[in-house]
């Protein structure tokens, strides 16, 4: 009888512990570098957080800290997730150079498309590419999504109407690949994370910046500069890749049913959703510049070809660098293009 009572007590304790685990509320701290009204925070991260909370019936809560409120700098965000300083971060992969070298393939000039749905298709391609070719670059985190923005373009104080008119301009570039592109095109690159662009433009530290349309409103770029230069055809000047990452221990500590909530809201479809938000943001940014009466320039096919041919040296540089690391960069570039074409056709 004594043994039976002990066993019964043990079963009850286990049941109580399980019930407590099922009832626990977990708060996940999410950190990023943009103001809350920017495209991804407002139209991708916040909806994702609400969905997580709803599907977990309130047992998962997401506390969002925008604009680096928890300290550090944008290049430190990935490590903040990796090291458990916070639970989740969203950041630009190129802010930590020489680390995500395979995923950099999406930054090669003119590799990604322009036009409606460009960011969504490229984001799907980026997620699939990482799963096939670059998973080891993210082995230290629980990767929730990889995505890109839409086509990048020039936003400048003086108009860019030809390759020659860009020469000598001090232009902000967000990553080492973009900066190399600017050098090849004859500009003087000034590297900085995107939150620094507003002040740098206002103070004359730079003459212009490379960003997609979507981020221009939150940085007040269309107020500070009046010239915006894009390209003819179906390719964008450049792209950048982003990661939405979760601390691996924060994920592993969750009960199985809450892990399932996270799993159901990560991967290809979440990457696509972030891309769609970028596409919609591009429309808003473009419309703001148009309503302001700004000078929106689309270079001719012939001038676009000159930019494309000049920037092709960036891809050659990257492939040579990859070869030195024992990586077949040409194969990765071909695979990225094939995946983009596959998702673009859907």
Coordinates of C-alpha atoms in Angstrom, one line a residue, residues 84-332:
X84 CA 21.0 34.7 -25.9
X85 CA 21.3 38.4 -25.1
X86 CA 17.8 38.5 -26.6
X87 CA 15.5 35.7 -27.9
X88 CA 14.9 36.8 -31.5
X89 CA 16.5 39.4 -33.8
X90 CA 16.0 40.6 -37.4
X91 CA 19.0 42.1 -39.2
X92 CA 20.9 42.5 -42.5
X93 CA 23.3 39.6 -43.0
X94 CA 25.8 41.8 -44.8
X95 CA 26.3 43.9 -41.7
X96 CA 28.6 41.2 -40.5
X97 CA 31.0 40.8 -43.5
X98 CA 32.8 37.5 -44.4
X99 CA 30.4 35.5 -42.2
X100 CA 27.5 34.5 -44.5
X101 CA 29.6 34.2 -47.6
X102 CA 27.4 31.8 -49.5
X103 CA 24.2 33.8 -48.8
X104 CA 26.0 36.9 -50.1
X105 CA 25.3 35.6 -53.6
X106 CA 21.9 37.4 -53.4
X107 CA 23.8 40.7 -53.2
X108 CA 25.5 40.3 -56.6
X109 CA 24.5 43.3 -58.8
X110 CA 21.6 42.6 -61.1
X111 CA 21.1 39.0 -60.0
X112 CA 17.7 39.7 -58.5
X113 CA 14.6 40.8 -60.4
X114 CA 12.6 44.1 -60.3
X115 CA 8.9 44.6 -60.8
X116 CA 5.8 43.4 -58.9
X117 CA 6.4 40.5 -56.6
X118 CA 10.2 40.7 -56.9
X119 CA 11.1 40.6 -53.2
X120 CA 8.6 37.8 -52.5
X121 CA 10.1 35.6 -55.3
X122 CA 13.7 36.4 -54.3
X123 CA 12.9 35.7 -50.6
X124 CA 11.5 32.3 -51.4
X125 CA 14.6 31.6 -53.5
X126 CA 16.8 32.8 -50.6
X127 CA 15.2 30.5 -48.1
X128 CA 15.4 27.5 -50.4
X129 CA 19.0 28.4 -51.3
X130 CA 20.0 28.5 -47.6
X131 CA 18.4 25.1 -46.9
X132 CA 20.4 23.6 -49.7
X133 CA 23.7 25.4 -49.7
X134 CA 24.2 27.5 -46.6
X135 CA 22.5 25.9 -43.6
X136 CA 25.9 25.6 -41.8
X137 CA 26.1 29.4 -41.8
X138 CA 23.1 29.5 -39.5
X139 CA 23.9 26.4 -37.4
X140 CA 24.1 28.5 -34.2
X141 CA 20.5 29.8 -34.3
X142 CA 17.0 28.6 -35.0
X143 CA 16.5 30.3 -38.3
X144 CA 12.9 31.5 -38.7
X145 CA 13.2 33.3 -42.1
X146 CA 15.6 34.5 -44.7
X147 CA 14.4 37.2 -47.1
X148 CA 15.5 40.1 -49.3
X149 CA 14.2 43.5 -50.1
X150 CA 13.0 44.6 -53.6
X151 CA 15.4 46.2 -56.1
X152 CA 17.8 48.7 -54.7
X153 CA 18.3 52.1 -56.4
X154 CA 20.1 55.4 -56.1
X155 CA 18.6 58.3 -54.1
X156 CA 20.8 61.3 -54.5
X157 CA 21.1 65.1 -54.1
X158 CA 22.2 65.5 -57.7
X159 CA 20.6 63.4 -60.5
X160 CA 22.3 60.3 -61.9
X161 CA 21.6 60.2 -65.6
X162 CA 24.6 58.2 -66.8
X163 CA 27.5 56.2 -65.5
X164 CA 29.7 59.3 -65.7
X165 CA 27.3 61.4 -63.4
X166 CA 27.8 58.9 -60.6
X167 CA 31.6 59.2 -60.6
X168 CA 33.0 60.8 -57.5
X169 CA 29.7 60.9 -55.6
X170 CA 29.9 59.7 -51.9
X171 CA 27.3 57.0 -51.8
X172 CA 26.2 55.0 -48.8
X173 CA 26.5 51.2 -49.3
X174 CA 25.2 48.7 -46.8
X175 CA 27.5 45.8 -47.3
X176 CA 30.9 44.9 -48.6
X177 CA 29.5 43.6 -51.9
X178 CA 27.5 46.8 -52.5
X179 CA 30.5 48.9 -51.6
X180 CA 32.6 47.0 -54.1
X181 CA 29.9 47.6 -56.7
X182 CA 30.0 51.3 -56.0
X183 CA 33.8 51.3 -56.5
X184 CA 33.4 49.6 -59.8
X185 CA 30.8 52.1 -60.9
X186 CA 33.1 55.0 -60.0
X187 CA 31.5 56.3 -56.8
X188 CA 33.1 56.6 -53.4
X189 CA 31.4 54.1 -51.1
X190 CA 30.6 55.1 -47.5
X191 CA 29.7 52.1 -45.4
X192 CA 27.0 52.4 -42.8
X193 CA 23.9 50.7 -41.5
X194 CA 20.7 52.1 -42.8
X195 CA 19.6 53.9 -39.6
X196 CA 22.6 56.3 -40.0
X197 CA 21.5 57.4 -43.5
X198 CA 19.1 60.2 -42.5
X199 CA 21.7 62.1 -40.5
X200 CA 24.5 61.4 -43.0
X201 CA 22.4 62.8 -45.8
X202 CA 21.3 65.8 -43.8
X203 CA 24.9 66.7 -42.7
X204 CA 26.3 66.2 -46.2
X205 CA 28.5 63.3 -45.1
X206 CA 27.2 61.5 -48.2
X207 CA 25.7 62.7 -51.5
X208 CA 23.3 59.9 -51.8
X209 CA 22.4 56.4 -50.7
X210 CA 21.5 53.0 -52.1
X211 CA 18.3 51.7 -50.6
X212 CA 15.0 50.2 -51.9
X213 CA 11.9 52.3 -52.1
X214 CA 10.3 50.7 -49.1
X215 CA 12.7 52.1 -46.4
X216 CA 12.8 55.7 -47.9
X217 CA 9.7 57.0 -46.0
X218 CA 10.9 55.9 -42.5
X219 CA 14.3 57.5 -43.1
X220 CA 12.8 60.7 -44.6
X221 CA 15.0 60.2 -47.7
X222 CA 12.4 61.6 -50.1
X223 CA 12.4 64.8 -48.1
X224 CA 16.1 65.2 -48.0
X225 CA 17.0 64.3 -51.6
X226 CA 14.9 64.8 -54.7
X227 CA 16.5 62.4 -57.3
X228 CA 15.8 58.7 -57.5
X229 CA 17.5 56.6 -60.2
X230 CA 16.4 53.1 -61.3
X231 CA 17.0 50.9 -64.3
X232 CA 15.3 49.7 -67.4
X233 CA 14.4 46.0 -67.8
X234 CA 13.6 43.3 -65.3
X235 CA 16.7 43.4 -63.1
X236 CA 17.4 45.5 -60.0
X237 CA 20.7 47.1 -59.3
X238 CA 21.4 45.1 -56.1
X239 CA 19.8 43.3 -53.2
X240 CA 20.5 42.5 -49.6
X241 CA 19.6 39.5 -47.5
X242 CA 18.1 39.5 -44.0
X243 CA 17.7 36.9 -41.3
X244 CA 15.0 36.5 -38.7
X245 CA 16.8 34.4 -36.1
X246 CA 15.9 32.8 -32.7
X247 CA 18.3 31.8 -29.9
X248 CA 18.6 28.0 -30.1
X249 CA 18.2 27.5 -26.3
X250 CA 15.2 29.8 -26.2
X251 CA 13.6 27.5 -28.7
X252 CA 14.7 24.2 -27.2
X253 CA 13.4 25.2 -23.8
X254 CA 9.8 25.5 -25.1
X255 CA 7.3 22.7 -24.6
X256 CA 6.7 20.7 -27.7
X257 CA 3.4 22.3 -28.5
X258 CA 4.9 25.8 -28.4
X259 CA 7.8 24.6 -30.5
X260 CA 5.2 23.6 -33.0
X261 CA 3.7 27.1 -33.0
X262 CA 7.1 28.5 -33.8
X263 CA 7.8 25.8 -36.5
X264 CA 4.4 26.5 -38.1
X265 CA 5.3 30.2 -38.4
X266 CA 8.7 29.9 -39.8
X267 CA 10.4 28.8 -43.1
X268 CA 9.5 29.4 -46.7
X269 CA 6.1 30.9 -46.1
X270 CA 7.3 33.4 -43.5
X271 CA 10.2 34.3 -45.8
X272 CA 7.7 34.9 -48.5
X273 CA 5.5 37.1 -46.2
X274 CA 8.5 39.3 -45.3
X275 CA 9.2 39.6 -49.0
X276 CA 5.6 40.6 -49.8
X277 CA 5.8 43.3 -47.1
X278 CA 8.9 44.6 -48.9
X279 CA 7.1 44.6 -52.2
X280 CA 4.2 46.6 -50.7
X281 CA 6.6 49.0 -49.0
X282 CA 8.2 49.7 -52.4
X283 CA 4.9 50.8 -53.7
X284 CA 4.4 53.2 -50.8
X285 CA 7.9 54.6 -51.0
X286 CA 7.6 55.2 -54.8
X287 CA 4.2 56.9 -54.4
X288 CA 5.5 59.2 -51.7
X289 CA 8.3 60.4 -54.0
X290 CA 5.9 60.8 -56.9
X291 CA 3.5 62.9 -54.8
X292 CA 6.3 65.0 -53.6
X293 CA 7.2 65.9 -57.2
X294 CA 10.6 64.4 -56.9
X295 CA 12.7 63.6 -60.0
X296 CA 12.2 59.8 -60.6
X297 CA 14.7 58.7 -63.3
X298 CA 14.6 55.4 -65.2
X299 CA 17.9 55.0 -67.2
X300 CA 17.6 53.9 -70.8
X301 CA 18.2 50.3 -71.8
X302 CA 21.6 51.3 -73.3
X303 CA 22.7 53.1 -70.1
X304 CA 21.4 50.3 -68.0
X305 CA 23.5 47.9 -70.0
X306 CA 26.6 50.0 -69.3
X307 CA 25.9 49.8 -65.5
X308 CA 25.3 46.1 -65.8
X309 CA 28.5 45.4 -67.8
X310 CA 30.6 47.5 -65.4
X311 CA 29.2 45.9 -62.3
X312 CA 29.7 42.4 -63.7
X313 CA 33.3 42.7 -62.3
X314 CA 31.8 42.4 -58.8
X315 CA 30.5 38.9 -59.5
X316 CA 33.9 37.9 -60.9
X317 CA 35.6 39.2 -57.7
X318 CA 33.2 37.3 -55.5
X319 CA 33.6 34.1 -57.5
X320 CA 37.4 34.4 -57.2
X321 CA 37.2 35.0 -53.5
X322 CA 34.9 32.0 -53.0
X323 CA 37.4 29.9 -55.0
X324 CA 40.1 30.9 -52.5
X325 CA 37.8 29.6 -49.7
X326 CA 37.2 26.3 -51.5
X327 CA 33.7 27.2 -52.6
X328 CA 32.3 27.0 -56.1
X329 CA 30.9 30.5 -56.4
X330 CA 30.0 30.2 -60.0
X331 CA 27.8 27.2 -59.2
X332 CA 26.1 29.0 -56.3

